[in-house]
Amino acid sequence: MLVVVKPSCSREITEHVKWLEKEVSSRQLHCHWLYTTGQFENDVAAIQNFLGEVSMIVAIGGDGTLHLLANALANTDIAVAILPAGTGNDFARQFNFTLKQWRALVFSGRPYSIDLGKINNRFFINIAGVGFNAAVVKDMDTFQSRHKFSYIFAGIKHLISFKQISANDSSLMRIFANGKFFAAGLKAAPNAQVNNGELLMVHFKANSLLNRVWTFLLMLFYSHERSQYVSTESISEFFINEPDLLIEADGEIVGQSPALIKVCPAALKVKL
C-alpha cells in the first residue's frame, strides 16, 4: 500500500495520518509513505515509481492530491482510497460520506471505475473550466495559504472585477464537470455524474454584475440551471479554439488554450 499525503499541520491531515499509522501497524501491513512537494511532474513521477509494488493507494488530501493521482494512475488497475483533508474536498463532497465511512472504505471498500476528464494531455477528476473560475484560482495561487474563506474572498473580488472570458466571448465562465461541486461547496453541476461516460458542460453567460450575482444566488439553491443565463450540455469532447485562455482543473492552473477537453470513461478506480 502507498499513502500519498499533502504535507500540512492541519488537524484533518494529522488525525488521518495517526489513524492510518495505527491501522497499518495493527494489521501488520507493509506501507510506503509519500509526501507531495507541490511540483506536479515530480510528484506524478514519484507516485508512478511505486506502481509495480502496490495494489492500492490511499490519498490524504484534497482535490489537488486527487488530481495528482488521476494523472499518475489513469487507465491502471490500482484503486484509490480517499481520506478527505483538503481545503474544499469538492470531489469527495458529492458522495456525502461521513469520516467514519471514508475510513472504513480504506480496508473494506470495493473499487469502482469512474470517468476522468482530460485537457490535452492532462487528466482531471472533478471540474475544469475557463473564465471566472480560472481567474479565481490564479488569484488564490498568490495567497500564502488556502482555506475555505479564500474561495469566498477571491470569488467576491472577481465577481465584481472580472470582465468576460475574452474579447470574443462576453460570458462569465464555461466549466466541464465530472463531479458536482467546486469552490469549496458550490454545487455548480448538480446533474454531473462520475460514471456516465460524459462531461457536463455548464456555460454561465451572465455578463453584468446584477446577472452574475443573481446566478450565484440561484446556485446556492441548486436552481441556476433553470436560469436564462446558464446553459448545460452533455459532451464527450469540446475544443476551445481561441488561444491564450487560462484553464483551471481541480483547483489548479493547468495550462492555456487552445485545448481539447474530453471524457475518458472508466479511467480510474476509486474505493466507494
PDB file of C-alpha atoms in Angstrom:
ATOM      1  CA  MET A   1       0.000   0.000   0.000  1.00  0.00           C
ATOM      2  CA  LEU A   2       1.163   3.518  -0.816  1.00  0.00           C
ATOM      3  CA  VAL A   3      -0.082   6.518   1.145  1.00  0.00           C
ATOM      4  CA  VAL A   4       0.139   9.862  -0.645  1.00  0.00           C
ATOM      5  CA  VAL A   5      -0.067  12.807   1.753  1.00  0.00           C
ATOM      6  CA  LYS A   6      -0.188  16.530   1.193  1.00  0.00           C
ATOM      7  CA  PRO A   7       2.223  17.932   3.826  1.00  0.00           C
ATOM      8  CA  SER A   8       0.336  20.060   6.311  1.00  0.00           C
ATOM      9  CA  CYS A   9      -0.081  20.637  10.001  1.00  0.00           C
ATOM     10  CA  SER A  10      -3.860  20.789   9.611  1.00  0.00           C
ATOM     11  CA  ARG A  11      -5.883  18.854  12.159  1.00  0.00           C
ATOM     12  CA  GLU A  12      -7.603  16.752   9.457  1.00  0.00           C
ATOM     13  CA  ILE A  13      -4.363  15.538   7.884  1.00  0.00           C
ATOM     14  CA  THR A  14      -2.660  14.943  11.237  1.00  0.00           C
ATOM     15  CA  GLU A  15      -5.572  12.866  12.522  1.00  0.00           C
ATOM     16  CA  HIS A  16      -5.828  10.837   9.301  1.00  0.00           C
ATOM     17  CA  VAL A  17      -2.099  10.057   9.399  1.00  0.00           C
ATOM     18  CA  LYS A  18      -2.214   8.987  13.055  1.00  0.00           C
ATOM     19  CA  TRP A  19      -5.272   6.801  12.448  1.00  0.00           C
ATOM     20  CA  LEU A  20      -3.775   5.148   9.371  1.00  0.00           C
ATOM     21  CA  GLU A  21      -0.398   4.543  11.049  1.00  0.00           C
ATOM     22  CA  LYS A  22      -2.211   2.751  13.861  1.00  0.00           C
ATOM     23  CA  GLU A  23      -4.321   0.684  11.447  1.00  0.00           C
ATOM     24  CA  VAL A  24      -1.345  -0.305   9.319  1.00  0.00           C
ATOM     25  CA  SER A  25       0.568  -1.389  12.416  1.00  0.00           C
ATOM     26  CA  SER A  26      -2.306  -3.398  13.885  1.00  0.00           C
ATOM     27  CA  ARG A  27      -2.958  -5.121  10.544  1.00  0.00           C
ATOM     28  CA  GLN A  28       0.780  -5.733  10.042  1.00  0.00           C
ATOM     29  CA  LEU A  29       0.702  -4.258   6.558  1.00  0.00           C
ATOM     30  CA  HIS A  30       3.676  -3.105   4.519  1.00  0.00           C
ATOM     31  CA  CYS A  31       3.175   0.572   3.722  1.00  0.00           C
ATOM     32  CA  HIS A  32       5.061   3.254   1.783  1.00  0.00           C
ATOM     33  CA  TRP A  33       4.539   6.919   2.642  1.00  0.00           C
ATOM     34  CA  LEU A  34       4.963   9.655   0.025  1.00  0.00           C
ATOM     35  CA  TYR A  35       4.646  13.346   0.891  1.00  0.00           C
ATOM     36  CA  THR A  36       3.925  15.563  -2.097  1.00  0.00           C
ATOM     37  CA  THR A  37       6.173  18.506  -2.975  1.00  0.00           C
ATOM     38  CA  GLY A  38       3.843  20.761  -4.967  1.00  0.00           C
ATOM     39  CA  GLN A  39       5.846  20.102  -8.127  1.00  0.00           C
ATOM     40  CA  PHE A  40       3.327  18.424 -10.413  1.00  0.00           C
ATOM     41  CA  GLU A  41       5.589  16.450 -12.756  1.00  0.00           C
ATOM     42  CA  ASN A  42       7.925  15.345  -9.959  1.00  0.00           C
ATOM     43  CA  ASP A  43       5.057  14.217  -7.769  1.00  0.00           C
ATOM     44  CA  VAL A  44       3.387  12.260 -10.579  1.00  0.00           C
ATOM     45  CA  ALA A  45       6.691  10.550 -11.398  1.00  0.00           C
ATOM     46  CA  ALA A  46       7.294   9.739  -7.713  1.00  0.00           C
ATOM     47  CA  ILE A  47       3.868   8.091  -7.430  1.00  0.00           C
ATOM     48  CA  GLN A  48       4.397   6.112 -10.626  1.00  0.00           C
ATOM     49  CA  ASN A  49       7.685   4.774  -9.274  1.00  0.00           C
ATOM     50  CA  PHE A  50       5.675   2.715  -6.773  1.00  0.00           C
ATOM     51  CA  LEU A  51       3.117   1.288  -9.184  1.00  0.00           C
ATOM     52  CA  GLY A  52       4.931  -2.002  -9.592  1.00  0.00           C
ATOM     53  CA  GLU A  53       4.987  -2.539  -5.823  1.00  0.00           C
ATOM     54  CA  VAL A  54       1.467  -1.679  -4.655  1.00  0.00           C
ATOM     55  CA  SER A  55      -2.125  -2.651  -5.434  1.00  0.00           C
ATOM     56  CA  MET A  56      -3.801   0.259  -3.632  1.00  0.00           C
ATOM     57  CA  ILE A  57      -3.108   3.908  -2.879  1.00  0.00           C
ATOM     58  CA  VAL A  58      -4.559   5.989  -0.053  1.00  0.00           C
ATOM     59  CA  ALA A  59      -4.892   9.725  -0.711  1.00  0.00           C
ATOM     60  CA  ILE A  60      -4.755  12.033   2.322  1.00  0.00           C
ATOM     61  CA  GLY A  61      -5.511  15.487   0.975  1.00  0.00           C
ATOM     62  CA  GLY A  62      -7.973  17.332  -1.204  1.00  0.00           C
ATOM     63  CA  ASP A  63      -8.748  17.803  -4.879  1.00  0.00           C
ATOM     64  CA  GLY A  64      -5.152  18.706  -5.693  1.00  0.00           C
ATOM     65  CA  THR A  65      -3.917  15.383  -4.309  1.00  0.00           C
ATOM     66  CA  LEU A  66      -6.582  13.513  -6.258  1.00  0.00           C
ATOM     67  CA  HIS A  67      -5.557  15.468  -9.362  1.00  0.00           C
ATOM     68  CA  LEU A  68      -2.035  14.095  -8.990  1.00  0.00           C
ATOM     69  CA  LEU A  69      -3.322  10.554  -8.574  1.00  0.00           C
ATOM     70  CA  ALA A  70      -5.637  10.857 -11.564  1.00  0.00           C
ATOM     71  CA  ASN A  71      -2.613  11.716 -13.703  1.00  0.00           C
ATOM     72  CA  ALA A  72      -0.408   9.025 -12.167  1.00  0.00           C
ATOM     73  CA  LEU A  73      -2.968   6.196 -12.223  1.00  0.00           C
ATOM     74  CA  ALA A  74      -5.208   6.818 -15.244  1.00  0.00           C
ATOM     75  CA  ASN A  75      -6.021   3.578 -17.065  1.00  0.00           C
ATOM     76  CA  THR A  76      -4.293   1.360 -14.495  1.00  0.00           C
ATOM     77  CA  ASP A  77      -5.845  -1.246 -12.184  1.00  0.00           C
ATOM     78  CA  ILE A  78      -4.659   0.390  -8.962  1.00  0.00           C
ATOM     79  CA  ALA A  79      -7.501   1.641  -6.774  1.00  0.00           C
ATOM     80  CA  VAL A  80      -7.538   4.864  -4.775  1.00  0.00           C
ATOM     81  CA  ALA A  81      -8.992   5.158  -1.273  1.00  0.00           C
ATOM     82  CA  ILE A  82      -9.783   8.721  -0.204  1.00  0.00           C
ATOM     83  CA  LEU A  83      -9.294  10.330   3.203  1.00  0.00           C
ATOM     84  CA  PRO A  84     -10.551  13.876   2.508  1.00  0.00           C
ATOM     85  CA  ALA A  85      -8.364  16.535   4.126  1.00  0.00           C
ATOM     86  CA  GLY A  86      -8.156  19.455   1.701  1.00  0.00           C
ATOM     87  CA  THR A  87      -9.441  22.999   1.553  1.00  0.00           C
ATOM     88  CA  GLY A  88     -12.610  22.236  -0.363  1.00  0.00           C
ATOM     89  CA  ASN A  89     -12.795  18.427  -0.783  1.00  0.00           C
ATOM     90  CA  ASP A  90     -15.190  19.076  -3.636  1.00  0.00           C
ATOM     91  CA  PHE A  91     -14.810  15.735  -5.394  1.00  0.00           C
ATOM     92  CA  ALA A  92     -15.359  13.768  -2.168  1.00  0.00           C
ATOM     93  CA  ARG A  93     -18.229  16.042  -1.098  1.00  0.00           C
ATOM     94  CA  GLN A  94     -20.669  14.679  -3.683  1.00  0.00           C
ATOM     95  CA  PHE A  95     -20.701  11.209  -2.088  1.00  0.00           C
ATOM     96  CA  ASN A  96     -21.912  12.570   1.259  1.00  0.00           C
ATOM     97  CA  PHE A  97     -19.897  10.060   3.306  1.00  0.00           C
ATOM     98  CA  THR A  98     -19.010  10.587   6.942  1.00  0.00           C
ATOM     99  CA  LEU A  99     -15.434  10.485   8.223  1.00  0.00           C
ATOM    100  CA  LYS A 100     -16.129   7.031   9.648  1.00  0.00           C
ATOM    101  CA  GLN A 101     -17.372   5.804   6.268  1.00  0.00           C
ATOM    102  CA  TRP A 102     -14.341   7.158   4.366  1.00  0.00           C
ATOM    103  CA  ARG A 103     -12.024   5.421   6.803  1.00  0.00           C
ATOM    104  CA  ALA A 104     -13.937   2.154   6.586  1.00  0.00           C
ATOM    105  CA  LEU A 105     -13.617   2.202   2.795  1.00  0.00           C
ATOM    106  CA  VAL A 106      -9.810   2.138   3.007  1.00  0.00           C
ATOM    107  CA  PHE A 107      -9.861  -1.526   4.021  1.00  0.00           C
ATOM    108  CA  SER A 108     -13.321  -2.715   3.014  1.00  0.00           C
ATOM    109  CA  GLY A 109     -14.468  -0.624   0.055  1.00  0.00           C
ATOM    110  CA  ARG A 110     -14.839  -2.062  -3.426  1.00  0.00           C
ATOM    111  CA  PRO A 111     -13.063  -0.447  -6.384  1.00  0.00           C
ATOM    112  CA  TYR A 112     -15.459   1.289  -8.758  1.00  0.00           C
ATOM    113  CA  SER A 113     -14.453   2.642 -12.133  1.00  0.00           C
ATOM    114  CA  ILE A 114     -15.117   6.341 -12.615  1.00  0.00           C
ATOM    115  CA  ASP A 115     -14.598   8.657 -15.563  1.00  0.00           C
ATOM    116  CA  LEU A 116     -11.866  11.257 -15.822  1.00  0.00           C
ATOM    117  CA  GLY A 117     -11.744  14.424 -17.862  1.00  0.00           C
ATOM    118  CA  LYS A 118      -8.716  15.263 -19.953  1.00  0.00           C
ATOM    119  CA  ILE A 119      -7.339  18.614 -21.140  1.00  0.00           C
ATOM    120  CA  ASN A 120      -4.915  17.920 -23.964  1.00  0.00           C
ATOM    121  CA  ASN A 121      -2.536  15.525 -22.151  1.00  0.00           C
ATOM    122  CA  ARG A 122      -3.578  16.265 -18.564  1.00  0.00           C
ATOM    123  CA  PHE A 123      -6.304  14.432 -16.673  1.00  0.00           C
ATOM    124  CA  PHE A 124      -8.698  15.932 -14.146  1.00  0.00           C
ATOM    125  CA  ILE A 125     -11.037  14.212 -11.729  1.00  0.00           C
ATOM    126  CA  ASN A 126     -13.600  16.856 -10.776  1.00  0.00           C
ATOM    127  CA  ILE A 127     -14.186  20.126 -12.683  1.00  0.00           C
ATOM    128  CA  ALA A 128     -12.195  22.159 -15.203  1.00  0.00           C
ATOM    129  CA  GLY A 129     -13.001  25.486 -16.788  1.00  0.00           C
ATOM    130  CA  VAL A 130     -12.130  28.805 -18.381  1.00  0.00           C
ATOM    131  CA  GLY A 131     -13.095  32.330 -17.421  1.00  0.00           C
ATOM    132  CA  PHE A 132     -14.144  33.417 -13.944  1.00  0.00           C
ATOM    133  CA  ASN A 133     -13.124  30.223 -12.132  1.00  0.00           C
ATOM    134  CA  ALA A 134      -9.663  30.239 -13.724  1.00  0.00           C
ATOM    135  CA  ALA A 135      -9.190  33.871 -12.648  1.00  0.00           C
ATOM    136  CA  VAL A 136     -10.161  32.968  -9.075  1.00  0.00           C
ATOM    137  CA  VAL A 137      -7.707  30.046  -8.977  1.00  0.00           C
ATOM    138  CA  LYS A 138      -4.888  32.178 -10.398  1.00  0.00           C
ATOM    139  CA  ASP A 139      -5.541  34.797  -7.721  1.00  0.00           C
ATOM    140  CA  MET A 140      -5.587  32.167  -4.971  1.00  0.00           C
ATOM    141  CA  ASP A 141      -2.150  30.965  -6.086  1.00  0.00           C
ATOM    142  CA  THR A 142      -0.797  34.245  -4.700  1.00  0.00           C
ATOM    143  CA  PHE A 143      -2.179  33.515  -1.214  1.00  0.00           C
ATOM    144  CA  GLN A 144       0.305  32.273   1.376  1.00  0.00           C
ATOM    145  CA  SER A 145      -2.192  29.653   2.494  1.00  0.00           C
ATOM    146  CA  ARG A 146      -5.590  28.455   1.330  1.00  0.00           C
ATOM    147  CA  HIS A 147      -8.682  27.952   3.409  1.00  0.00           C
ATOM    148  CA  LYS A 148     -12.406  27.928   2.714  1.00  0.00           C
ATOM    149  CA  PHE A 149     -12.656  31.691   3.152  1.00  0.00           C
ATOM    150  CA  SER A 150     -10.018  32.093   0.421  1.00  0.00           C
ATOM    151  CA  TYR A 151     -12.602  30.955  -2.130  1.00  0.00           C
ATOM    152  CA  ILE A 152     -15.166  33.401  -0.766  1.00  0.00           C
ATOM    153  CA  PHE A 153     -12.737  36.328  -0.760  1.00  0.00           C
ATOM    154  CA  ALA A 154     -11.344  35.659  -4.236  1.00  0.00           C
ATOM    155  CA  GLY A 155     -14.790  34.820  -5.599  1.00  0.00           C
ATOM    156  CA  ILE A 156     -16.407  38.064  -4.438  1.00  0.00           C
ATOM    157  CA  LYS A 157     -13.434  40.061  -5.693  1.00  0.00           C
ATOM    158  CA  HIS A 158     -13.623  38.603  -9.183  1.00  0.00           C
ATOM    159  CA  LEU A 159     -17.395  38.582  -9.298  1.00  0.00           C
ATOM    160  CA  ILE A 160     -17.100  42.366  -9.223  1.00  0.00           C
ATOM    161  CA  SER A 161     -13.946  42.880 -11.270  1.00  0.00           C
ATOM    162  CA  PHE A 162     -13.984  40.075 -13.868  1.00  0.00           C
ATOM    163  CA  LYS A 163     -14.849  41.401 -17.311  1.00  0.00           C
ATOM    164  CA  GLN A 164     -15.525  38.440 -19.614  1.00  0.00           C
ATOM    165  CA  ILE A 165     -13.866  35.262 -20.846  1.00  0.00           C
ATOM    166  CA  SER A 166     -12.232  37.046 -23.793  1.00  0.00           C
ATOM    167  CA  ALA A 167     -12.735  39.734 -26.386  1.00  0.00           C
ATOM    168  CA  ASN A 168     -14.670  37.165 -28.408  1.00  0.00           C
ATOM    169  CA  ASP A 169     -16.706  35.694 -25.546  1.00  0.00           C
ATOM    170  CA  SER A 170     -18.612  38.039 -23.265  1.00  0.00           C
ATOM    171  CA  SER A 171     -19.772  35.326 -20.867  1.00  0.00           C
ATOM    172  CA  LEU A 172     -18.609  34.654 -17.307  1.00  0.00           C
ATOM    173  CA  MET A 173     -17.233  31.105 -17.484  1.00  0.00           C
ATOM    174  CA  ARG A 174     -17.551  27.698 -19.048  1.00  0.00           C
ATOM    175  CA  ILE A 175     -16.978  24.635 -16.887  1.00  0.00           C
ATOM    176  CA  PHE A 176     -16.560  20.968 -17.763  1.00  0.00           C
ATOM    177  CA  ALA A 177     -17.861  18.862 -14.913  1.00  0.00           C
ATOM    178  CA  ASN A 178     -17.197  15.270 -13.985  1.00  0.00           C
ATOM    179  CA  GLY A 179     -18.164  15.990 -10.365  1.00  0.00           C
ATOM    180  CA  LYS A 180     -20.875  18.217  -8.943  1.00  0.00           C
ATOM    181  CA  PHE A 181     -19.087  20.702  -6.649  1.00  0.00           C
ATOM    182  CA  PHE A 182     -16.361  23.318  -6.908  1.00  0.00           C
ATOM    183  CA  ALA A 183     -15.060  26.322  -4.932  1.00  0.00           C
ATOM    184  CA  ALA A 184     -15.382  24.593  -1.528  1.00  0.00           C
ATOM    185  CA  GLY A 185     -19.002  23.597  -1.783  1.00  0.00           C
ATOM    186  CA  LEU A 186     -20.773  25.390  -4.637  1.00  0.00           C
ATOM    187  CA  LYS A 187     -22.906  22.845  -6.481  1.00  0.00           C
ATOM    188  CA  ALA A 188     -22.093  24.118  -9.950  1.00  0.00           C
ATOM    189  CA  ALA A 189     -23.137  20.963 -11.831  1.00  0.00           C
ATOM    190  CA  PRO A 190     -25.930  19.209  -9.909  1.00  0.00           C
ATOM    191  CA  ASN A 191     -26.598  16.750 -12.736  1.00  0.00           C
ATOM    192  CA  ALA A 192     -22.996  15.722 -13.401  1.00  0.00           C
ATOM    193  CA  GLN A 193     -22.172  12.043 -12.869  1.00  0.00           C
ATOM    194  CA  VAL A 194     -18.760  10.442 -12.464  1.00  0.00           C
ATOM    195  CA  ASN A 195     -19.611   7.218 -14.278  1.00  0.00           C
ATOM    196  CA  ASN A 196     -21.870   8.027 -17.240  1.00  0.00           C
ATOM    197  CA  GLY A 197     -19.184   8.398 -19.914  1.00  0.00           C
ATOM    198  CA  GLU A 198     -19.853  12.128 -20.370  1.00  0.00           C
ATOM    199  CA  LEU A 199     -18.839  15.516 -19.052  1.00  0.00           C
ATOM    200  CA  LEU A 200     -21.452  18.140 -18.285  1.00  0.00           C
ATOM    201  CA  MET A 201     -20.555  21.475 -19.859  1.00  0.00           C
ATOM    202  CA  VAL A 202     -22.133  24.363 -17.957  1.00  0.00           C
ATOM    203  CA  HIS A 203     -21.966  27.752 -19.665  1.00  0.00           C
ATOM    204  CA  PHE A 204     -22.509  30.791 -17.442  1.00  0.00           C
ATOM    205  CA  LYS A 205     -23.494  33.570 -19.833  1.00  0.00           C
ATOM    206  CA  ALA A 206     -24.269  36.325 -17.312  1.00  0.00           C
ATOM    207  CA  ASN A 207     -22.159  39.343 -18.255  1.00  0.00           C
ATOM    208  CA  SER A 208     -23.497  42.088 -15.993  1.00  0.00           C
ATOM    209  CA  LEU A 209     -22.810  42.321 -12.265  1.00  0.00           C
ATOM    210  CA  LEU A 210     -26.507  42.057 -11.426  1.00  0.00           C
ATOM    211  CA  ASN A 211     -26.937  38.948 -13.565  1.00  0.00           C
ATOM    212  CA  ARG A 212     -23.805  37.372 -12.073  1.00  0.00           C
ATOM    213  CA  VAL A 213     -24.943  37.950  -8.507  1.00  0.00           C
ATOM    214  CA  TRP A 214     -28.383  36.564  -9.328  1.00  0.00           C
ATOM    215  CA  THR A 215     -26.856  33.479 -10.963  1.00  0.00           C
ATOM    216  CA  PHE A 216     -24.648  32.775  -7.938  1.00  0.00           C
ATOM    217  CA  LEU A 217     -27.577  33.230  -5.569  1.00  0.00           C
ATOM    218  CA  LEU A 218     -29.512  30.676  -7.625  1.00  0.00           C
ATOM    219  CA  MET A 219     -26.510  28.347  -7.408  1.00  0.00           C
ATOM    220  CA  LEU A 220     -26.767  28.367  -3.615  1.00  0.00           C
ATOM    221  CA  PHE A 221     -30.211  26.790  -4.032  1.00  0.00           C
ATOM    222  CA  TYR A 222     -29.168  24.487  -6.911  1.00  0.00           C
ATOM    223  CA  SER A 223     -31.530  26.378  -9.235  1.00  0.00           C
ATOM    224  CA  HIS A 224     -29.112  28.131 -11.580  1.00  0.00           C
ATOM    225  CA  GLU A 225     -29.529  25.613 -14.404  1.00  0.00           C
ATOM    226  CA  ARG A 226     -33.062  26.955 -14.914  1.00  0.00           C
ATOM    227  CA  SER A 227     -31.742  30.485 -15.399  1.00  0.00           C
ATOM    228  CA  GLN A 228     -31.720  32.099 -18.846  1.00  0.00           C
ATOM    229  CA  TYR A 229     -28.073  32.969 -18.151  1.00  0.00           C
ATOM    230  CA  VAL A 230     -26.978  29.337 -17.784  1.00  0.00           C
ATOM    231  CA  SER A 231     -26.998  26.524 -20.327  1.00  0.00           C
ATOM    232  CA  THR A 232     -25.905  22.906 -19.965  1.00  0.00           C
ATOM    233  CA  GLU A 233     -24.881  20.251 -22.452  1.00  0.00           C
ATOM    234  CA  SER A 234     -23.585  16.706 -22.080  1.00  0.00           C
ATOM    235  CA  ILE A 235     -20.430  16.253 -24.133  1.00  0.00           C
ATOM    236  CA  SER A 236     -17.799  13.655 -24.908  1.00  0.00           C
ATOM    237  CA  GLU A 237     -15.362  16.297 -26.156  1.00  0.00           C
ATOM    238  CA  PHE A 238     -15.144  20.043 -26.758  1.00  0.00           C
ATOM    239  CA  PHE A 239     -12.450  22.055 -28.479  1.00  0.00           C
ATOM    240  CA  ILE A 240     -11.534  25.531 -27.191  1.00  0.00           C
ATOM    241  CA  ASN A 241     -10.170  27.129 -30.316  1.00  0.00           C
ATOM    242  CA  GLU A 242      -9.390  30.617 -29.036  1.00  0.00           C
ATOM    243  CA  PRO A 243      -5.762  30.891 -27.819  1.00  0.00           C
ATOM    244  CA  ASP A 244      -4.311  32.085 -24.510  1.00  0.00           C
ATOM    245  CA  LEU A 245      -7.272  31.417 -22.223  1.00  0.00           C
ATOM    246  CA  LEU A 246      -6.222  30.209 -18.776  1.00  0.00           C
ATOM    247  CA  ILE A 247      -7.576  26.768 -17.890  1.00  0.00           C
ATOM    248  CA  GLU A 248      -8.030  25.522 -14.345  1.00  0.00           C
ATOM    249  CA  ALA A 249      -8.764  21.987 -13.246  1.00  0.00           C
ATOM    250  CA  ASP A 250      -9.345  20.622  -9.741  1.00  0.00           C
ATOM    251  CA  GLY A 251      -8.326  23.989  -8.284  1.00  0.00           C
ATOM    252  CA  GLU A 252      -5.037  24.217 -10.209  1.00  0.00           C
ATOM    253  CA  ILE A 253      -3.993  26.280 -13.237  1.00  0.00           C
ATOM    254  CA  VAL A 254      -3.100  23.564 -15.753  1.00  0.00           C
ATOM    255  CA  GLY A 255      -2.395  25.466 -18.966  1.00  0.00           C
ATOM    256  CA  GLN A 256      -3.849  27.613 -21.699  1.00  0.00           C
ATOM    257  CA  SER A 257      -5.993  27.171 -24.759  1.00  0.00           C
ATOM    258  CA  PRO A 258      -6.266  26.043 -27.482  1.00  0.00           C
ATOM    259  CA  ALA A 259      -7.266  22.805 -25.843  1.00  0.00           C
ATOM    260  CA  LEU A 260      -9.239  19.656 -26.473  1.00  0.00           C
ATOM    261  CA  ILE A 261     -11.311  18.730 -23.440  1.00  0.00           C
ATOM    262  CA  LYS A 262     -12.763  15.237 -23.434  1.00  0.00           C
ATOM    263  CA  VAL A 263     -14.055  12.481 -21.199  1.00  0.00           C
ATOM    264  CA  CYS A 264     -12.101   9.291 -20.557  1.00  0.00           C
ATOM    265  CA  PRO A 265     -14.692   6.705 -19.495  1.00  0.00           C
ATOM    266  CA  ALA A 266     -13.903   4.349 -16.596  1.00  0.00           C
ATOM    267  CA  ALA A 267     -10.300   5.575 -16.450  1.00  0.00           C
ATOM    268  CA  LEU A 268      -9.756   5.492 -12.666  1.00  0.00           C
ATOM    269  CA  LYS A 269     -10.655   3.044  -9.900  1.00  0.00           C
ATOM    270  CA  VAL A 270     -11.842   4.545  -6.599  1.00  0.00           C
ATOM    271  CA  LYS A 271     -12.895   2.687  -3.461  1.00  0.00           C
ATOM    272  CA  LEU A 272     -16.523   3.653  -2.822  1.00  0.00           C
TER     273      LEU A 272
END
